[in-house]
CSV table of C-alpha atoms in Angstrom, one decimal:
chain,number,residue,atom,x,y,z
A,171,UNK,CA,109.3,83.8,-108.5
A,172,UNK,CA,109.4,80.2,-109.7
A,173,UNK,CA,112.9,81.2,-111.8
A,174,UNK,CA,114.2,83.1,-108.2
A,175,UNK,CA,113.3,79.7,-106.1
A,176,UNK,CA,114.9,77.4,-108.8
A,177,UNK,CA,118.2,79.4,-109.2
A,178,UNK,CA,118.5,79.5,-105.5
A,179,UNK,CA,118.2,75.9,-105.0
A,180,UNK,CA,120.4,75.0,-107.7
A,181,UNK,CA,123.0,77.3,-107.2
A,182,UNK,CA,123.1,76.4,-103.3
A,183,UNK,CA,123.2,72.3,-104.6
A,184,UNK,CA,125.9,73.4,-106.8
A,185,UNK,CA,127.4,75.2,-103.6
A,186,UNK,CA,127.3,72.1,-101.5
A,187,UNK,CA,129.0,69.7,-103.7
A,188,UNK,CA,132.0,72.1,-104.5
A,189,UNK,CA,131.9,72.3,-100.5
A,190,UNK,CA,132.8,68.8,-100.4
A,191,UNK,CA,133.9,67.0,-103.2
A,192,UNK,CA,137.6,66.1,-102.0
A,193,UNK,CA,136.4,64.7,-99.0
A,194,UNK,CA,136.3,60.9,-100.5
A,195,UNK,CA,139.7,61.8,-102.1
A,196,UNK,CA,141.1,62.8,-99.0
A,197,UNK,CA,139.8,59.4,-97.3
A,198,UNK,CA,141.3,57.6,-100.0
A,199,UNK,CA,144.5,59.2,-100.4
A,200,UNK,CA,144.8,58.3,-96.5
A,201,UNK,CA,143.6,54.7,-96.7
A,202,UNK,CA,145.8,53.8,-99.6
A,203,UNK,CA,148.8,56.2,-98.6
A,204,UNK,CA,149.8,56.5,-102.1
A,205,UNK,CA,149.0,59.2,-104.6
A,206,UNK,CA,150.5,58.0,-107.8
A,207,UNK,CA,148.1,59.8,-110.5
A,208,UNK,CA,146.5,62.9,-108.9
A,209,UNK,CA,149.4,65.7,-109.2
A,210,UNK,CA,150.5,67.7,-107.0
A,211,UNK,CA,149.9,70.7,-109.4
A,212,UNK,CA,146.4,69.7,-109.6
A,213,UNK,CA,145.5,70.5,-106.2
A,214,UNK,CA,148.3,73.6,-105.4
A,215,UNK,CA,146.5,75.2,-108.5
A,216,UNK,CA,142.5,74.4,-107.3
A,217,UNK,CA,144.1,75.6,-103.6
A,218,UNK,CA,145.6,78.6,-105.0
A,219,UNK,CA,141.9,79.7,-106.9
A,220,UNK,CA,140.2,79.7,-103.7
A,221,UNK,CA,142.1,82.4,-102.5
A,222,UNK,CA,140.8,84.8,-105.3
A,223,UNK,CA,138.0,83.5,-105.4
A,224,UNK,CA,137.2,84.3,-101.6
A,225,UNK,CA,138.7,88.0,-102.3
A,226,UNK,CA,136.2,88.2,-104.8
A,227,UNK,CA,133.0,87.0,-102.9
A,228,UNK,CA,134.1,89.0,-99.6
A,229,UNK,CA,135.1,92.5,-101.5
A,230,UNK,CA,132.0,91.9,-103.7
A,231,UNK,CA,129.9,91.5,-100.6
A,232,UNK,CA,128.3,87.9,-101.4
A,233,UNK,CA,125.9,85.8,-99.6
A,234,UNK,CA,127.3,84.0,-96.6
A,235,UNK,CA,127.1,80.4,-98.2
A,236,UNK,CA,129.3,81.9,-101.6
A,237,UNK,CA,132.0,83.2,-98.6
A,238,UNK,CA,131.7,80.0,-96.7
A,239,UNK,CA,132.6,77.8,-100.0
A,240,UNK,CA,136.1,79.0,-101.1
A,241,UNK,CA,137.7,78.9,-97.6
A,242,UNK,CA,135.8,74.9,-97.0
A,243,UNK,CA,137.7,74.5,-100.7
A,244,UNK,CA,140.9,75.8,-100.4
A,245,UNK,CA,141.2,73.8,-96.9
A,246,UNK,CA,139.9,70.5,-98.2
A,247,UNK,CA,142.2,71.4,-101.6
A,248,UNK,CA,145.2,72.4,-99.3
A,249,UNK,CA,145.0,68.7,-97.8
A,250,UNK,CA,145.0,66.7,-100.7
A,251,UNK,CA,148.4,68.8,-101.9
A,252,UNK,CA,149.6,67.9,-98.4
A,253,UNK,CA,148.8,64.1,-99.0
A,254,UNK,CA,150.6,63.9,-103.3
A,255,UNK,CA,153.3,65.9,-101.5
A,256,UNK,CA,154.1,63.3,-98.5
A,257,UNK,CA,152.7,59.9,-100.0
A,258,UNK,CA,154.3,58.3,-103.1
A,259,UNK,CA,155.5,59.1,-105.4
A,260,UNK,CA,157.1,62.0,-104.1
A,261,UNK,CA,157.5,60.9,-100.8
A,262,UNK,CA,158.7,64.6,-99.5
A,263,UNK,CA,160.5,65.0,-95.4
A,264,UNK,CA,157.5,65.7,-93.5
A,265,UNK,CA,159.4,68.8,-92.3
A,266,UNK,CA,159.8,70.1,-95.9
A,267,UNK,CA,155.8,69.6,-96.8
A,268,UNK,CA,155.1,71.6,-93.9
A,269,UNK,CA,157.2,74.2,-94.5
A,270,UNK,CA,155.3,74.5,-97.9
A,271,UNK,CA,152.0,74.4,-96.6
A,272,UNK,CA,152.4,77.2,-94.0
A,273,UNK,CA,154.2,79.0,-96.1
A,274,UNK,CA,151.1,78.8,-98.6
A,275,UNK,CA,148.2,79.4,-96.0
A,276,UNK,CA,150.3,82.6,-94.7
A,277,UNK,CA,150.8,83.4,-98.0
A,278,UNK,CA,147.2,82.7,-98.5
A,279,UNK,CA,145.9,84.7,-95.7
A,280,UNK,CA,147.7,87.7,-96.0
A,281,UNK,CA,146.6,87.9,-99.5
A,282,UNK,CA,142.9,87.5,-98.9
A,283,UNK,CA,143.1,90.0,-96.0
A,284,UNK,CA,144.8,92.7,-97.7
A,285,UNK,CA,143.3,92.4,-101.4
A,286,UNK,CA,139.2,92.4,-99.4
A,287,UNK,CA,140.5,95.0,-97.1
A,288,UNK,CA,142.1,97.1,-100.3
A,289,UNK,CA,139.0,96.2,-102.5
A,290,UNK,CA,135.9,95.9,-100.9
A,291,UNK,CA,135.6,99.9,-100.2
A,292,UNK,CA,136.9,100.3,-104.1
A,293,UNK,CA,133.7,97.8,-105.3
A,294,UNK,CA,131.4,99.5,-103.1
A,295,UNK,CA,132.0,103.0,-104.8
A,296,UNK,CA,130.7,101.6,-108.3
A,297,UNK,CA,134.4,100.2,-109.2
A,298,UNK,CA,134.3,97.0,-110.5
A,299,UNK,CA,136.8,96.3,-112.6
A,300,UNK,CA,139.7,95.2,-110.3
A,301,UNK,CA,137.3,92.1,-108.8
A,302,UNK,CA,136.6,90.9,-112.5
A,303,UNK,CA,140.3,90.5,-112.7
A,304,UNK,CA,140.4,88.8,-109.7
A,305,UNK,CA,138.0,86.8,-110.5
A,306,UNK,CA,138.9,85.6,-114.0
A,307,UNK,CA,142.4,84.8,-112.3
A,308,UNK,CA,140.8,82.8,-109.9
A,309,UNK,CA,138.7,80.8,-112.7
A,310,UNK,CA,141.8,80.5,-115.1
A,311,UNK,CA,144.0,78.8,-112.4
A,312,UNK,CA,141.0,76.4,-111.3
A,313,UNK,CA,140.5,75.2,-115.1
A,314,UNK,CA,144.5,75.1,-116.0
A,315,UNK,CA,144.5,72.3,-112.3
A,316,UNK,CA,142.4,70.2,-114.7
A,317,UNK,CA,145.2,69.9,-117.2
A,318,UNK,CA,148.1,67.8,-114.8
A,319,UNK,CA,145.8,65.1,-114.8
A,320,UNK,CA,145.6,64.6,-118.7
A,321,UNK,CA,149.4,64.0,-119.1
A,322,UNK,CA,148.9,61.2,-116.6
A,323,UNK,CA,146.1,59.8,-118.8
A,324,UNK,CA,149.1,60.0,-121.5
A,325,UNK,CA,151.3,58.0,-119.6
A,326,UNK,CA,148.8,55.2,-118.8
A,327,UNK,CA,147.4,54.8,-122.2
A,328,UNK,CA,144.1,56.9,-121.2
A,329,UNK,CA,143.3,54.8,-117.8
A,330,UNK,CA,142.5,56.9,-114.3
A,331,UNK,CA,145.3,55.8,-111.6
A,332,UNK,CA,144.9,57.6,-108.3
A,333,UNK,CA,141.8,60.0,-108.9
A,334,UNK,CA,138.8,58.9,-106.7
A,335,UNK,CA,135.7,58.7,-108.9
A,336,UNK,CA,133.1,59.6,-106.2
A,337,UNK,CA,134.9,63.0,-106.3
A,338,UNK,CA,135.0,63.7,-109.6
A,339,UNK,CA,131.1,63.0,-109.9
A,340,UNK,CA,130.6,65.3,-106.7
A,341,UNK,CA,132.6,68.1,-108.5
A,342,UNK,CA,131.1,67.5,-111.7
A,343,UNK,CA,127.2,67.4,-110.0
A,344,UNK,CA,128.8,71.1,-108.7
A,345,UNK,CA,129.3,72.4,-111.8
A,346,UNK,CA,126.2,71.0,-113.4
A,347,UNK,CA,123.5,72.4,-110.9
A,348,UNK,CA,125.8,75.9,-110.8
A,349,UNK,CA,125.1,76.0,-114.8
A,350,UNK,CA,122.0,75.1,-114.5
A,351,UNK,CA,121.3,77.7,-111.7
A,352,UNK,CA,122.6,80.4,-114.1
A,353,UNK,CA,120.4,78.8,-117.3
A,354,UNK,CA,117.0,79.9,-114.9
A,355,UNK,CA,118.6,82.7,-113.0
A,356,UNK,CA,120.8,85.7,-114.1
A,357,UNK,CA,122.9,85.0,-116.8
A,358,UNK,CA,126.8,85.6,-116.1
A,359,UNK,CA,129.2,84.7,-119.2
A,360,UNK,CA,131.9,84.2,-117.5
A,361,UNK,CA,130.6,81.8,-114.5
A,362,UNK,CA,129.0,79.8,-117.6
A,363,UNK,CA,132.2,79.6,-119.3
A,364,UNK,CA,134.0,78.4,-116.4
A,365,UNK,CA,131.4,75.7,-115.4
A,366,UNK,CA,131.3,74.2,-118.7
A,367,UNK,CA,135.3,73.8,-119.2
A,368,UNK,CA,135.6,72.2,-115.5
A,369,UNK,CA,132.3,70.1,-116.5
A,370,UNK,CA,134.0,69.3,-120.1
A,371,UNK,CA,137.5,68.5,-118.9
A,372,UNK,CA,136.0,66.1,-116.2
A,373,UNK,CA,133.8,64.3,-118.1
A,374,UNK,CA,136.8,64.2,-120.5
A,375,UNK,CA,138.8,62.4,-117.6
A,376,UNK,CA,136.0,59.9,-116.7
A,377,UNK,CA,135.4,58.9,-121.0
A,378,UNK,CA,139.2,58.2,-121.2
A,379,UNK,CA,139.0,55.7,-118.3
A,380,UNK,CA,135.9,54.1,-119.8
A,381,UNK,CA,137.4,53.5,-123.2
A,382,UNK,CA,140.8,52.6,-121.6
A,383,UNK,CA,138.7,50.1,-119.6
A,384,UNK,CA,136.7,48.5,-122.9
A,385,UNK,CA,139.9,48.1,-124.6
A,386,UNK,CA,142.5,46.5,-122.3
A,387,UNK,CA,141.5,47.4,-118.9
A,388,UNK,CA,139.6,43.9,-118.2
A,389,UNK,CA,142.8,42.0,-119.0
A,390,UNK,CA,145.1,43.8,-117.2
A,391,UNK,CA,143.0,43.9,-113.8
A,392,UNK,CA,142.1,40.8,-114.1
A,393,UNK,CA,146.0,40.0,-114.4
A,394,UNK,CA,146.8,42.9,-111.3
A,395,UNK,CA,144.4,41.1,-109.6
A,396,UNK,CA,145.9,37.8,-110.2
A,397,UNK,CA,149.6,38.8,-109.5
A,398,UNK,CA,148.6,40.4,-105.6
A,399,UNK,CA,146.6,37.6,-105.1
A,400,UNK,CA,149.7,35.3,-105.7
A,401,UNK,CA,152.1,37.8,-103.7
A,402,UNK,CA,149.6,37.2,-100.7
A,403,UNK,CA,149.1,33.8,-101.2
A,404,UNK,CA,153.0,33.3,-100.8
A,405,UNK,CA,153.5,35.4,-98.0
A,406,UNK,CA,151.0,33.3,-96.1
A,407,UNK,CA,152.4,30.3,-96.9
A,408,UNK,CA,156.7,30.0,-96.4
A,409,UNK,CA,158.8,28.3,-99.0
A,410,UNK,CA,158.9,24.7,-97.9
A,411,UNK,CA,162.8,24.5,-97.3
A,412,UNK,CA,162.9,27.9,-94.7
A,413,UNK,CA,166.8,29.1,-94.9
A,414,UNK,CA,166.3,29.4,-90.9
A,415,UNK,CA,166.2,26.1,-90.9
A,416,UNK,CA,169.3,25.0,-92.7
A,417,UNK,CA,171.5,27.3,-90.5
A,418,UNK,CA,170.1,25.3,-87.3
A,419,UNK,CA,170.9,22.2,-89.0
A,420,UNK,CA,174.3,23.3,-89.7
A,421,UNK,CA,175.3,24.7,-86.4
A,422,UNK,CA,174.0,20.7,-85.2
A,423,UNK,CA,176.3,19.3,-87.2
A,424,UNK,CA,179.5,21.4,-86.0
A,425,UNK,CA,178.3,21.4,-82.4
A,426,UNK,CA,178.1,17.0,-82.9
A,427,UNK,CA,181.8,17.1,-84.7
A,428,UNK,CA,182.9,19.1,-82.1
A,429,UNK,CA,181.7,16.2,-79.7
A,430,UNK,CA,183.2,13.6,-81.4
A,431,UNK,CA,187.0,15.1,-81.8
């Protein structure tokens, strides 16, 4: 009973935070319009793994909450691809990121309809094979969206540009409690392999920041910090000789020779 109450609780924890994890990315990607360091690929890839995923927990007849979560993910997912597609460094036409985006959610919907639609009586006659597929597709393409960001890491000499780190301890915590709720509960191999490679590959992300930061990161900062400081510090205060100036000054001149002849 204890084991039953545990796994519940954990797993629904784990639920939550994989619910909203991108929200603070969003709200950063939007207060900073600029999304130099979170790829694009990243989040089409974590987008497109909520649609199996949702065509597994419909066809496979799981609790509301497990049915709620990969539509909540795919949306917040499908928002953040928006943002890397229309803020720099890509700086898409508005008109061609929105032909991308509706093209994916009709894509997306017609797909979930027709696979639960198609499946759903299949798994419910004892077949089960054709959701494990679905499933393992849906956890290879969320743990390949980790990748992108490494080869930014490689570009920056190991330092996080771009990647809000309140989200990437809310997706972490979601892993970590849905491992944890599989530890106490019923064991599933391939949920515990999937866990433990987005938990690995994000603590991965975070460690490469923090030895980035102990090894050059002060200095440079504190040197970014210095330089915008300056750049504001000039553009509040004009260059003493303003050229505006100078051209009234000359057109005095000609207007008082003028005068004179």
């Amino acid at each position: 009973m204890g084991n039953a109450v545990a796994e519940n609780v954990l797993g629904t924890a784990g639920t939550i935070f994989w619910c909203i994890q991108l929200i603070p990315q969003i709200i950063r990607n939007y207060k900073v319009k600029n999304c130099e360091g979170l790829p694009p690929l990243m989040m089409f890839l974590w987008a497109a793994s909520g649609i199996p995923f949702a065509i597994y927990f419909f066809a496979s007849d799981g609790s509301i909450p497990l049915r709620i979560q990969p539509q909540l993910f795919t949306l917040f997912c499908t928002v953040s691809w928006a943002q890397t597609l229309y803020y720099p460094p890509y700086n898409l036409p508005r008109r061609r990121m929105w032909i991308y985006i509706v093209g994916f959610v009709i894509i997306g919907i017609a797909l979930e309809v027709g696979f639960i639609l198609w499946l759903r009586p299949v798994y419910r006659h004892g077949t089960h094979w054709p959701l494990l597929i679905i499933g393992i597709i849906a956890s290879i393409l969320l743990a390949v969206g980790l990748v992108p960001p490494y080869f930014e890491l490689a570009k920056r000499q190991g330092r996080v540009v771009g990647i809000n780190f309140v989200f990437l301890f809310m997706d972490s915590m979601g892993a970590l409690l849905s491992m944890l709720s599989i530890i106490v509960g019923t064991f599933d191999i391939m949920s515990m392999v999937l866990y433990a490679i987005v938990l690995a590959m994000e603590i991965g992300i975070a460690t490469s920041h923090a030895i980035w930061y102990f090894r050059m990161g002060k200095r440079i900062i504190k040197e970014e910090k210095a330089a915008a400081k300056l750049q504001e510090e000039s553009k509040e205060c004009p260059s003493e000789s303003d050229p505006s100036d100078d051209v009234v000054v000359e057109q005095d001149v000609i207007s008082t020779k003028e005068e004179l002849a």
